[in-house]
Short mmCIF file of N, CA, C and O in Angstrom, two decimals:
data_model
loop_
_atom_site.label_atom_id
_atom_site.label_comp_id
_atom_site.label_asym_id
_atom_site.label_seq_id
_atom_site.Cartn_x
_atom_site.Cartn_y
_atom_site.Cartn_z
N MET A 1 -44.20 -104.72 -24.59
CA MET A 1 -45.01 -104.94 -23.43
C MET A 1 -46.30 -104.14 -23.56
O MET A 1 -46.26 -102.94 -23.78
N ARG A 2 -47.41 -104.80 -23.44
CA ARG A 2 -48.71 -104.14 -23.56
C ARG A 2 -49.31 -103.93 -22.17
O ARG A 2 -49.34 -104.85 -21.35
N ILE A 3 -49.81 -102.71 -21.92
CA ILE A 3 -50.40 -102.38 -20.63
C ILE A 3 -51.90 -102.55 -20.73
O ILE A 3 -52.52 -102.04 -21.66
N PRO A 4 -52.52 -103.27 -19.79
CA PRO A 4 -53.97 -103.45 -19.83
C PRO A 4 -54.70 -102.12 -19.76
O PRO A 4 -54.23 -101.16 -19.13
N ALA A 5 -55.87 -102.04 -20.38
CA ALA A 5 -56.64 -100.80 -20.44
C ALA A 5 -57.04 -100.31 -19.06
O ALA A 5 -57.16 -99.11 -18.83
N GLU A 6 -57.26 -101.21 -18.12
CA GLU A 6 -57.69 -100.80 -16.79
C GLU A 6 -56.53 -100.43 -15.87
O GLU A 6 -56.71 -100.16 -14.70
N SER A 7 -55.33 -100.40 -16.39
CA SER A 7 -54.15 -100.06 -15.60
C SER A 7 -54.19 -98.58 -15.22
O SER A 7 -54.76 -97.75 -15.91
N ASN A 8 -53.56 -98.24 -14.11
CA ASN A 8 -53.51 -96.85 -13.67
C ASN A 8 -52.29 -96.11 -14.21
O ASN A 8 -52.02 -94.99 -13.82
N VAL A 9 -51.53 -96.73 -15.10
CA VAL A 9 -50.37 -96.09 -15.70
C VAL A 9 -50.85 -95.05 -16.72
O VAL A 9 -51.66 -95.37 -17.58
N PRO A 10 -50.39 -93.79 -16.62
CA PRO A 10 -50.84 -92.77 -17.56
C PRO A 10 -50.36 -93.05 -18.99
O PRO A 10 -49.35 -93.71 -19.20
N ILE A 11 -51.11 -92.54 -19.95
CA ILE A 11 -50.72 -92.65 -21.35
C ILE A 11 -49.43 -91.87 -21.53
O ILE A 11 -49.26 -90.78 -20.99
N ARG A 12 -48.49 -92.42 -22.32
CA ARG A 12 -47.14 -91.89 -22.42
C ARG A 12 -47.09 -90.40 -22.76
O ARG A 12 -46.34 -89.65 -22.15
N PHE A 13 -47.85 -89.93 -23.74
CA PHE A 13 -47.76 -88.52 -24.14
C PHE A 13 -48.29 -87.60 -23.05
O PHE A 13 -47.94 -86.42 -23.02
N GLN A 14 -49.09 -88.11 -22.14
CA GLN A 14 -49.60 -87.28 -21.05
C GLN A 14 -48.51 -86.95 -20.04
O GLN A 14 -48.68 -86.08 -19.20
N LEU A 15 -47.40 -87.63 -20.14
CA LEU A 15 -46.30 -87.39 -19.21
C LEU A 15 -45.51 -86.12 -19.53
O LEU A 15 -44.79 -85.62 -18.68
N PHE A 16 -45.63 -85.60 -20.78
CA PHE A 16 -44.82 -84.43 -21.11
C PHE A 16 -45.58 -83.32 -21.83
O PHE A 16 -45.04 -82.24 -21.97
N LEU A 17 -46.80 -83.55 -22.29
CA LEU A 17 -47.57 -82.49 -22.95
C LEU A 17 -48.47 -81.78 -21.95
O LEU A 17 -49.23 -82.42 -21.23
N LEU A 18 -48.37 -80.45 -21.92
CA LEU A 18 -49.22 -79.67 -21.03
C LEU A 18 -50.64 -79.64 -21.57
O LEU A 18 -50.86 -79.52 -22.78
N GLU A 19 -51.60 -79.72 -20.69
CA GLU A 19 -53.00 -79.62 -21.08
C GLU A 19 -53.37 -78.15 -21.22
O GLU A 19 -52.63 -77.27 -20.79
N ASP A 20 -54.53 -77.87 -21.82
CA ASP A 20 -54.98 -76.49 -21.99
C ASP A 20 -55.08 -75.79 -20.64
O ASP A 20 -55.70 -76.30 -19.71
N GLY A 21 -54.46 -74.63 -20.54
CA GLY A 21 -54.50 -73.83 -19.33
C GLY A 21 -53.54 -74.28 -18.24
O GLY A 21 -53.43 -73.64 -17.20
N GLU A 22 -52.83 -75.36 -18.45
CA GLU A 22 -51.88 -75.86 -17.45
C GLU A 22 -50.55 -75.12 -17.59
O GLU A 22 -50.02 -74.97 -18.67
N LYS A 23 -50.04 -74.64 -16.47
CA LYS A 23 -48.76 -73.92 -16.48
C LYS A 23 -47.62 -74.88 -16.20
O LYS A 23 -47.77 -75.86 -15.49
N LYS A 24 -46.46 -74.57 -16.77
CA LYS A 24 -45.27 -75.40 -16.56
C LYS A 24 -44.76 -75.27 -15.12
O LYS A 24 -44.38 -76.26 -14.50
N VAL A 25 -44.76 -74.04 -14.60
CA VAL A 25 -44.24 -73.78 -13.26
C VAL A 25 -45.21 -72.88 -12.51
O VAL A 25 -45.69 -71.89 -13.07
N ALA A 26 -45.46 -73.22 -11.26
CA ALA A 26 -46.26 -72.36 -10.39
C ALA A 26 -45.48 -72.11 -9.11
O ALA A 26 -44.84 -73.02 -8.57
N GLU A 27 -45.53 -70.87 -8.63
CA GLU A 27 -44.80 -70.50 -7.41
C GLU A 27 -45.78 -70.24 -6.29
O GLU A 27 -46.80 -69.57 -6.47
N THR A 28 -45.47 -70.77 -5.11
CA THR A 28 -46.24 -70.52 -3.91
C THR A 28 -45.27 -70.03 -2.84
O THR A 28 -44.32 -70.74 -2.48
N ALA A 29 -45.49 -68.81 -2.35
CA ALA A 29 -44.61 -68.26 -1.32
C ALA A 29 -44.88 -68.98 0.00
O ALA A 29 -46.02 -69.27 0.35
N ASP A 30 -43.81 -69.28 0.73
CA ASP A 30 -43.93 -69.92 2.03
C ASP A 30 -44.01 -68.84 3.08
O ASP A 30 -43.07 -68.07 3.26
N THR A 31 -45.13 -68.77 3.78
CA THR A 31 -45.34 -67.69 4.77
C THR A 31 -44.68 -68.01 6.10
O THR A 31 -44.48 -67.12 6.92
N ARG A 32 -44.32 -69.28 6.34
CA ARG A 32 -43.71 -69.66 7.61
C ARG A 32 -42.22 -69.37 7.66
O ARG A 32 -41.66 -69.12 8.72
N ILE A 33 -41.56 -69.42 6.50
CA ILE A 33 -40.11 -69.24 6.44
C ILE A 33 -39.82 -68.03 5.55
O ILE A 33 -40.29 -67.97 4.42
N PRO A 34 -39.05 -67.05 6.04
CA PRO A 34 -38.76 -65.88 5.21
C PRO A 34 -37.89 -66.24 4.00
O PRO A 34 -37.06 -67.14 4.07
N SER A 35 -38.12 -65.53 2.92
CA SER A 35 -37.35 -65.71 1.67
C SER A 35 -37.38 -67.15 1.19
O SER A 35 -36.36 -67.72 0.80
N SER A 36 -38.56 -67.76 1.24
CA SER A 36 -38.70 -69.16 0.83
C SER A 36 -39.93 -69.31 -0.06
O SER A 36 -40.96 -68.68 0.16
N SER A 37 -39.80 -70.14 -1.10
CA SER A 37 -40.91 -70.41 -2.01
C SER A 37 -40.91 -71.87 -2.41
O SER A 37 -39.87 -72.53 -2.40
N LEU A 38 -42.08 -72.34 -2.79
CA LEU A 38 -42.25 -73.69 -3.30
C LEU A 38 -42.67 -73.57 -4.77
O LEU A 38 -43.66 -72.92 -5.08
N PHE A 39 -41.89 -74.16 -5.66
CA PHE A 39 -42.18 -74.15 -7.09
C PHE A 39 -42.65 -75.53 -7.50
O PHE A 39 -41.99 -76.53 -7.21
N THR A 40 -43.79 -75.59 -8.18
CA THR A 40 -44.31 -76.85 -8.67
C THR A 40 -44.09 -76.91 -10.18
O THR A 40 -44.57 -76.04 -10.91
N PHE A 41 -43.37 -77.92 -10.63
CA PHE A 41 -43.07 -78.11 -12.04
C PHE A 41 -43.95 -79.23 -12.58
O PHE A 41 -43.87 -80.37 -12.09
N ASN A 42 -44.77 -78.92 -13.56
CA ASN A 42 -45.64 -79.92 -14.17
C ASN A 42 -44.96 -80.54 -15.38
O ASN A 42 -44.25 -79.87 -16.12
N LYS A 43 -45.21 -81.82 -15.57
CA LYS A 43 -44.69 -82.61 -16.70
C LYS A 43 -43.17 -82.65 -16.72
O LYS A 43 -42.53 -82.60 -17.76
N GLU A 44 -42.57 -82.74 -15.55
CA GLU A 44 -41.12 -82.90 -15.40
C GLU A 44 -40.86 -83.97 -14.35
O GLU A 44 -41.77 -84.37 -13.63
N ASP A 45 -39.61 -84.43 -14.26
CA ASP A 45 -39.30 -85.51 -13.33
C ASP A 45 -37.97 -85.26 -12.60
O ASP A 45 -37.49 -84.13 -12.55
N HIS A 46 -37.39 -86.33 -12.05
CA HIS A 46 -36.17 -86.23 -11.25
C HIS A 46 -35.01 -85.60 -12.02
O HIS A 46 -34.16 -84.96 -11.41
N THR A 47 -34.96 -85.78 -13.32
CA THR A 47 -33.82 -85.25 -14.09
C THR A 47 -33.69 -83.75 -13.90
O THR A 47 -32.63 -83.26 -13.50
N LEU A 48 -34.75 -83.02 -14.17
CA LEU A 48 -34.70 -81.57 -14.01
C LEU A 48 -34.64 -81.18 -12.54
O LEU A 48 -33.94 -80.23 -12.16
N GLY A 49 -35.37 -81.89 -11.70
CA GLY A 49 -35.37 -81.56 -10.28
C GLY A 49 -33.98 -81.62 -9.67
O GLY A 49 -33.56 -80.72 -8.95
N ASN A 50 -33.25 -82.68 -9.97
CA ASN A 50 -31.91 -82.83 -9.41
C ASN A 50 -30.93 -81.83 -10.02
O ASN A 50 -30.06 -81.29 -9.32
N LEU A 51 -31.06 -81.55 -11.33
CA LEU A 51 -30.20 -80.55 -11.97
C LEU A 51 -30.38 -79.18 -11.30
O LEU A 51 -29.40 -78.50 -10.96
N LEU A 52 -31.64 -78.77 -11.13
CA LEU A 52 -31.91 -77.46 -10.54
C LEU A 52 -31.46 -77.40 -9.08
O LEU A 52 -30.84 -76.42 -8.65
N ARG A 53 -31.77 -78.43 -8.32
CA ARG A 53 -31.38 -78.47 -6.92
C ARG A 53 -29.87 -78.33 -6.75
O ARG A 53 -29.38 -77.50 -5.99
N SER A 54 -29.13 -79.11 -7.52
CA SER A 54 -27.67 -79.07 -7.37
C SER A 54 -27.10 -77.73 -7.84
O SER A 54 -26.15 -77.21 -7.24
N ARG A 55 -27.67 -77.16 -8.88
CA ARG A 55 -27.17 -75.86 -9.36
C ARG A 55 -27.51 -74.75 -8.37
O ARG A 55 -26.71 -73.85 -8.13
N LEU A 56 -28.70 -74.81 -7.79
CA LEU A 56 -29.10 -73.80 -6.81
C LEU A 56 -28.18 -73.83 -5.58
O LEU A 56 -27.85 -72.78 -5.03
N LEU A 57 -27.78 -75.01 -5.16
CA LEU A 57 -26.92 -75.13 -3.99
C LEU A 57 -25.52 -74.56 -4.22
O LEU A 57 -24.80 -74.30 -3.26
N GLN A 58 -25.15 -74.32 -5.47
CA GLN A 58 -23.86 -73.70 -5.76
C GLN A 58 -23.90 -72.19 -5.59
O GLN A 58 -22.85 -71.54 -5.53
N SER A 59 -25.10 -71.62 -5.50
CA SER A 59 -25.24 -70.17 -5.34
C SER A 59 -24.97 -69.78 -3.88
O SER A 59 -25.47 -70.41 -2.95
N PRO A 60 -24.20 -68.71 -3.67
CA PRO A 60 -23.93 -68.29 -2.30
C PRO A 60 -25.15 -67.71 -1.59
O PRO A 60 -25.18 -67.64 -0.36
N HIS A 61 -26.18 -67.31 -2.34
CA HIS A 61 -27.38 -66.71 -1.75
C HIS A 61 -28.44 -67.74 -1.39
O HIS A 61 -29.40 -67.42 -0.71
N VAL A 62 -28.29 -68.98 -1.83
CA VAL A 62 -29.28 -70.02 -1.54
C VAL A 62 -28.85 -70.77 -0.28
O VAL A 62 -27.76 -71.32 -0.21
N THR A 63 -29.75 -70.76 0.73
CA THR A 63 -29.44 -71.45 1.98
C THR A 63 -30.03 -72.86 2.00
O THR A 63 -29.54 -73.72 2.73
N PHE A 64 -31.07 -73.10 1.21
CA PHE A 64 -31.67 -74.44 1.13
C PHE A 64 -32.30 -74.62 -0.24
O PHE A 64 -32.91 -73.72 -0.79
N SER A 65 -32.14 -75.82 -0.77
CA SER A 65 -32.80 -76.21 -2.01
C SER A 65 -33.03 -77.71 -1.97
O SER A 65 -32.09 -78.47 -1.72
N GLY A 66 -34.26 -78.11 -2.18
CA GLY A 66 -34.58 -79.54 -2.19
C GLY A 66 -35.82 -79.76 -3.03
O GLY A 66 -36.64 -78.86 -3.21
N TYR A 67 -35.95 -80.97 -3.55
CA TYR A 67 -37.14 -81.27 -4.34
C TYR A 67 -37.71 -82.62 -3.92
O TYR A 67 -37.05 -83.42 -3.29
N ARG A 68 -38.97 -82.82 -4.26
CA ARG A 68 -39.63 -84.09 -4.02
C ARG A 68 -40.63 -84.35 -5.12
O ARG A 68 -41.18 -83.42 -5.72
N VAL A 69 -40.83 -85.62 -5.41
CA VAL A 69 -41.84 -86.05 -6.38
C VAL A 69 -43.01 -86.58 -5.55
O VAL A 69 -42.86 -87.60 -4.87
N PRO A 70 -44.17 -85.89 -5.57
CA PRO A 70 -45.29 -86.29 -4.73
C PRO A 70 -45.80 -87.71 -4.99
O PRO A 70 -46.16 -88.42 -4.06
N HIS A 71 -45.82 -88.12 -6.25
CA HIS A 71 -46.30 -89.46 -6.59
C HIS A 71 -45.57 -89.95 -7.83
O HIS A 71 -45.45 -89.22 -8.81
N PRO A 72 -45.08 -91.19 -7.84
CA PRO A 72 -44.27 -91.67 -8.98
C PRO A 72 -45.04 -91.82 -10.29
O PRO A 72 -44.41 -91.86 -11.34
N LEU A 73 -46.36 -91.89 -10.26
CA LEU A 73 -47.11 -92.04 -11.51
C LEU A 73 -47.41 -90.71 -12.20
O LEU A 73 -47.87 -90.69 -13.33
N PHE A 74 -47.15 -89.60 -11.51
CA PHE A 74 -47.44 -88.30 -12.09
C PHE A 74 -46.14 -87.54 -12.34
O PHE A 74 -45.27 -87.48 -11.47
N SER A 75 -46.03 -86.96 -13.51
CA SER A 75 -44.82 -86.21 -13.88
C SER A 75 -44.89 -84.81 -13.29
O SER A 75 -45.28 -83.85 -13.95
N LYS A 76 -44.52 -84.73 -12.04
CA LYS A 76 -44.57 -83.45 -11.33
C LYS A 76 -43.55 -83.52 -10.20
O LYS A 76 -43.34 -84.58 -9.61
N PHE A 77 -42.88 -82.39 -9.95
CA PHE A 77 -42.04 -82.32 -8.76
C PHE A 77 -42.17 -80.95 -8.13
O PHE A 77 -42.55 -79.98 -8.78
N GLU A 78 -41.87 -80.90 -6.85
CA GLU A 78 -41.93 -79.65 -6.09
C GLU A 78 -40.52 -79.30 -5.64
O GLU A 78 -39.82 -80.13 -5.08
N LEU A 79 -40.13 -78.06 -5.90
CA LEU A 79 -38.80 -77.57 -5.57
C LEU A 79 -38.93 -76.45 -4.54
O LEU A 79 -39.59 -75.45 -4.80
N ARG A 80 -38.34 -76.66 -3.39
CA ARG A 80 -38.37 -75.64 -2.34
C ARG A 80 -37.02 -74.92 -2.33
O ARG A 80 -35.97 -75.56 -2.33
N ILE A 81 -37.08 -73.58 -2.34
CA ILE A 81 -35.87 -72.76 -2.34
C ILE A 81 -35.97 -71.74 -1.21
O ILE A 81 -36.99 -71.06 -1.07
N GLN A 82 -34.90 -71.63 -0.43
CA GLN A 82 -34.80 -70.59 0.59
C GLN A 82 -33.51 -69.83 0.33
O GLN A 82 -32.45 -70.43 0.12
N THR A 83 -33.61 -68.50 0.35
CA THR A 83 -32.44 -67.66 0.10
C THR A 83 -32.10 -66.86 1.36
O THR A 83 -32.86 -66.85 2.32
N ASP A 84 -30.97 -66.17 1.29
CA ASP A 84 -30.53 -65.36 2.42
C ASP A 84 -31.22 -64.00 2.49
O ASP A 84 -30.95 -63.21 3.38
N GLY A 85 -32.09 -63.71 1.55
CA GLY A 85 -32.83 -62.45 1.56
C GLY A 85 -32.27 -61.40 0.62
O GLY A 85 -32.93 -60.41 0.32
N GLU A 86 -31.05 -61.58 0.14
CA GLU A 86 -30.48 -60.62 -0.81
C GLU A 86 -31.12 -60.73 -2.18
O GLU A 86 -31.22 -59.74 -2.90
N ILE A 87 -31.52 -61.94 -2.56
CA ILE A 87 -32.26 -62.15 -3.80
C ILE A 87 -33.49 -63.00 -3.47
O ILE A 87 -33.54 -63.67 -2.44
N THR A 88 -34.48 -62.94 -4.34
CA THR A 88 -35.69 -63.72 -4.12
C THR A 88 -35.47 -65.16 -4.59
O THR A 88 -34.58 -65.42 -5.41
N PRO A 89 -36.27 -66.08 -4.09
CA PRO A 89 -36.16 -67.45 -4.59
C PRO A 89 -36.40 -67.55 -6.11
O PRO A 89 -35.74 -68.33 -6.79
N ARG A 90 -37.30 -66.73 -6.62
CA ARG A 90 -37.56 -66.73 -8.06
C ARG A 90 -36.32 -66.28 -8.83
O ARG A 90 -35.96 -66.89 -9.85
N ALA A 91 -35.65 -65.24 -8.36
CA ALA A 91 -34.43 -64.76 -9.03
C ALA A 91 -33.33 -65.82 -8.97
O ALA A 91 -32.60 -66.01 -9.95
N ALA A 92 -33.24 -66.53 -7.85
CA ALA A 92 -32.24 -67.60 -7.74
C ALA A 92 -32.55 -68.72 -8.74
O ALA A 92 -31.64 -69.25 -9.37
N LEU A 93 -33.83 -69.06 -8.89
CA LEU A 93 -34.22 -70.10 -9.84
C LEU A 93 -33.94 -69.69 -11.28
O LEU A 93 -33.40 -70.47 -12.06
N VAL A 94 -34.26 -68.46 -11.61
CA VAL A 94 -34.01 -67.96 -12.98
C VAL A 94 -32.52 -67.99 -13.28
O VAL A 94 -32.09 -68.41 -14.36
N GLN A 95 -31.70 -67.55 -12.32
CA GLN A 95 -30.25 -67.56 -12.53
C GLN A 95 -29.72 -68.98 -12.67
O GLN A 95 -28.86 -69.25 -13.51
N ALA A 96 -30.24 -69.90 -11.87
CA ALA A 96 -29.81 -71.30 -11.98
C ALA A 96 -30.17 -71.87 -13.35
O ALA A 96 -29.38 -72.61 -13.94
N CYS A 97 -31.35 -71.52 -13.86
CA CYS A 97 -31.76 -71.98 -15.20
C CYS A 97 -30.83 -71.42 -16.27
O CYS A 97 -30.41 -72.16 -17.18
N ARG A 98 -30.49 -70.16 -16.16
CA ARG A 98 -29.57 -69.55 -17.13
C ARG A 98 -28.20 -70.22 -17.07
O ARG A 98 -27.59 -70.50 -18.11
N ASP A 99 -27.72 -70.47 -15.87
CA ASP A 99 -26.42 -71.13 -15.71
C ASP A 99 -26.45 -72.54 -16.31
O ASP A 99 -25.48 -72.96 -16.97
N LEU A 100 -27.53 -73.27 -16.10
CA LEU A 100 -27.64 -74.62 -16.65
C LEU A 100 -27.68 -74.60 -18.17
O LEU A 100 -27.06 -75.45 -18.81
N VAL A 101 -28.40 -73.65 -18.75
CA VAL A 101 -28.45 -73.54 -20.21
C VAL A 101 -27.05 -73.25 -20.76
O VAL A 101 -26.63 -73.85 -21.75
N ASN A 102 -26.31 -72.37 -20.10
CA ASN A 102 -24.93 -72.08 -20.52
C ASN A 102 -24.04 -73.33 -20.40
O ASN A 102 -23.26 -73.62 -21.30
N ASP A 103 -24.17 -74.05 -19.28
CA ASP A 103 -23.37 -75.26 -19.08
C ASP A 103 -23.70 -76.31 -20.14
O ASP A 103 -22.79 -76.97 -20.67
N LEU A 104 -24.96 -76.49 -20.44
CA LEU A 104 -25.36 -77.49 -21.43
C LEU A 104 -24.92 -77.08 -22.84
O LEU A 104 -24.57 -77.93 -23.66
N GLY A 105 -24.91 -75.77 -23.12
CA GLY A 105 -24.39 -75.29 -24.41
C GLY A 105 -22.92 -75.59 -24.55
O GLY A 105 -22.45 -76.03 -25.60
N THR A 106 -22.17 -75.36 -23.47
CA THR A 106 -20.73 -75.67 -23.47
C THR A 106 -20.51 -77.17 -23.66
O THR A 106 -19.64 -77.58 -24.44
N LEU A 107 -21.27 -77.98 -22.97
CA LEU A 107 -21.17 -79.43 -23.11
C LEU A 107 -21.43 -79.86 -24.54
O LEU A 107 -20.70 -80.66 -25.11
N SER A 108 -22.46 -79.30 -25.15
CA SER A 108 -22.81 -79.64 -26.53
C SER A 108 -21.68 -79.26 -27.50
O SER A 108 -21.31 -80.05 -28.37
N ARG A 109 -21.13 -78.06 -27.33
CA ARG A 109 -20.05 -77.61 -28.21
C ARG A 109 -18.81 -78.49 -28.05
O ARG A 109 -18.20 -78.89 -29.04
N GLU A 110 -18.44 -78.78 -26.82
CA GLU A 110 -17.26 -79.61 -26.57
C GLU A 110 -17.45 -81.03 -27.10
O GLU A 110 -16.53 -81.61 -27.68
N PHE A 111 -18.64 -81.58 -26.91
CA PHE A 111 -18.92 -82.92 -27.40
C PHE A 111 -18.84 -82.96 -28.92
O PHE A 111 -18.22 -83.86 -29.50
N THR A 112 -19.46 -81.97 -29.58
CA THR A 112 -19.44 -81.92 -31.04
C THR A 112 -18.01 -81.78 -31.56
O THR A 112 -17.63 -82.44 -32.53
N LYS A 113 -17.21 -80.93 -30.91
CA LYS A 113 -15.82 -80.75 -31.31
C LYS A 113 -15.05 -82.06 -31.19
O LYS A 113 -14.35 -82.46 -32.12
N GLU A 114 -15.19 -82.76 -30.08
CA GLU A 114 -14.50 -84.04 -29.89
C GLU A 114 -14.99 -85.09 -30.88
O GLU A 114 -14.20 -85.88 -31.40
N TRP A 115 -16.28 -85.09 -31.14
CA TRP A 115 -16.85 -86.06 -32.10
C TRP A 115 -16.26 -85.83 -33.49
O TRP A 115 -15.88 -86.79 -34.18
N GLU A 116 -16.19 -84.59 -33.92
CA GLU A 116 -15.63 -84.26 -35.23
C GLU A 116 -14.14 -84.63 -35.29
O GLU A 116 -13.67 -85.13 -36.31
N LEU A 117 -13.41 -84.36 -34.22
CA LEU A 117 -11.99 -84.73 -34.20
C LEU A 117 -11.81 -86.24 -34.29
O LEU A 117 -10.92 -86.73 -34.97
N ARG A 118 -12.65 -86.99 -33.62
CA ARG A 118 -12.56 -88.46 -33.69
C ARG A 118 -12.90 -88.97 -35.08
O ARG A 118 -12.29 -89.92 -35.55
N LYS A 119 -13.89 -88.32 -35.73
CA LYS A 119 -14.22 -88.72 -37.10
C LYS A 119 -13.06 -88.45 -38.03
O LYS A 119 -12.72 -89.28 -38.88
N LEU A 120 -12.41 -87.29 -37.87
CA LEU A 120 -11.25 -86.96 -38.71
C LEU A 120 -10.10 -87.93 -38.45
O LEU A 120 -9.42 -88.36 -39.38
N ALA A 121 -9.87 -88.23 -37.20
CA ALA A 121 -8.79 -89.16 -36.87
C ALA A 121 -9.11 -90.54 -37.40
O ALA A 121 -8.20 -91.25 -37.87
N GLY A 122 -10.36 -90.94 -37.40
CA GLY A 122 -10.76 -92.23 -37.94
C GLY A 122 -10.61 -92.30 -39.44
O GLY A 122 -10.22 -93.32 -40.00
N GLU A 123 -10.86 -91.17 -40.12
CA GLU A 123 -10.70 -91.13 -41.59
C GLU A 123 -9.22 -91.22 -41.98
O GLU A 123 -8.87 -91.75 -43.01
N GLY A 124 -8.34 -90.71 -41.12
CA GLY A 124 -6.91 -90.74 -41.40
C GLY A 124 -6.33 -92.13 -41.36
O GLY A 124 -5.29 -92.41 -41.95
N THR A 125 -6.98 -93.05 -40.66
CA THR A 125 -6.48 -94.43 -40.57
C THR A 125 -7.23 -95.35 -41.52
O THR A 125 -7.19 -96.56 -41.37
N ASN A 126 -7.95 -94.75 -42.47
CA ASN A 126 -8.74 -95.50 -43.46
C ASN A 126 -9.79 -96.41 -42.81
O ASN A 126 -10.07 -97.50 -43.25
N GLY A 127 -10.34 -95.94 -41.67
CA GLY A 127 -11.41 -96.67 -41.03
C GLY A 127 -10.96 -97.87 -40.22
O GLY A 127 -11.79 -98.64 -39.75
N VAL A 128 -9.66 -98.06 -40.07
CA VAL A 128 -9.14 -99.21 -39.32
C VAL A 128 -8.91 -98.76 -37.88
O VAL A 128 -8.19 -97.81 -37.62
N GLU A 129 -9.54 -99.45 -36.94
CA GLU A 129 -9.37 -99.13 -35.52
C GLU A 129 -8.09 -99.77 -35.02
O GLU A 129 -7.70 -100.84 -35.46
N LYS A 130 -7.43 -99.12 -34.10
CA LYS A 130 -6.18 -99.67 -33.52
C LYS A 130 -6.49 -100.33 -32.20
O LYS A 130 -7.35 -100.05 -31.51
#
């Protein structure tokens, strides 16, 4: 499928490559609500937004976590975090990221182990599926 030159659809690589001086994450403290911050993630989409939101909600110190994508043509989302005051929203986000990296590492190891076991089991039957 070819997109016309006058289309408003961004060029594909612009969806994930940061431009010069562009930061991946920016934090803005919310002055109306205590212990609350808005994090803007550039060049990311619903995948990361939903992962972070759901992981943050598992923390006992997080009272609210939600994200929104301001416009569907731009790879950006905003994540709002409110905590109970024992930890900062930034600390909650950092911990959620660490937890997600650990979970994904476990998933990768378990998947690789199962894949290797299936290959070994397949070799034992001389490549014949049952």
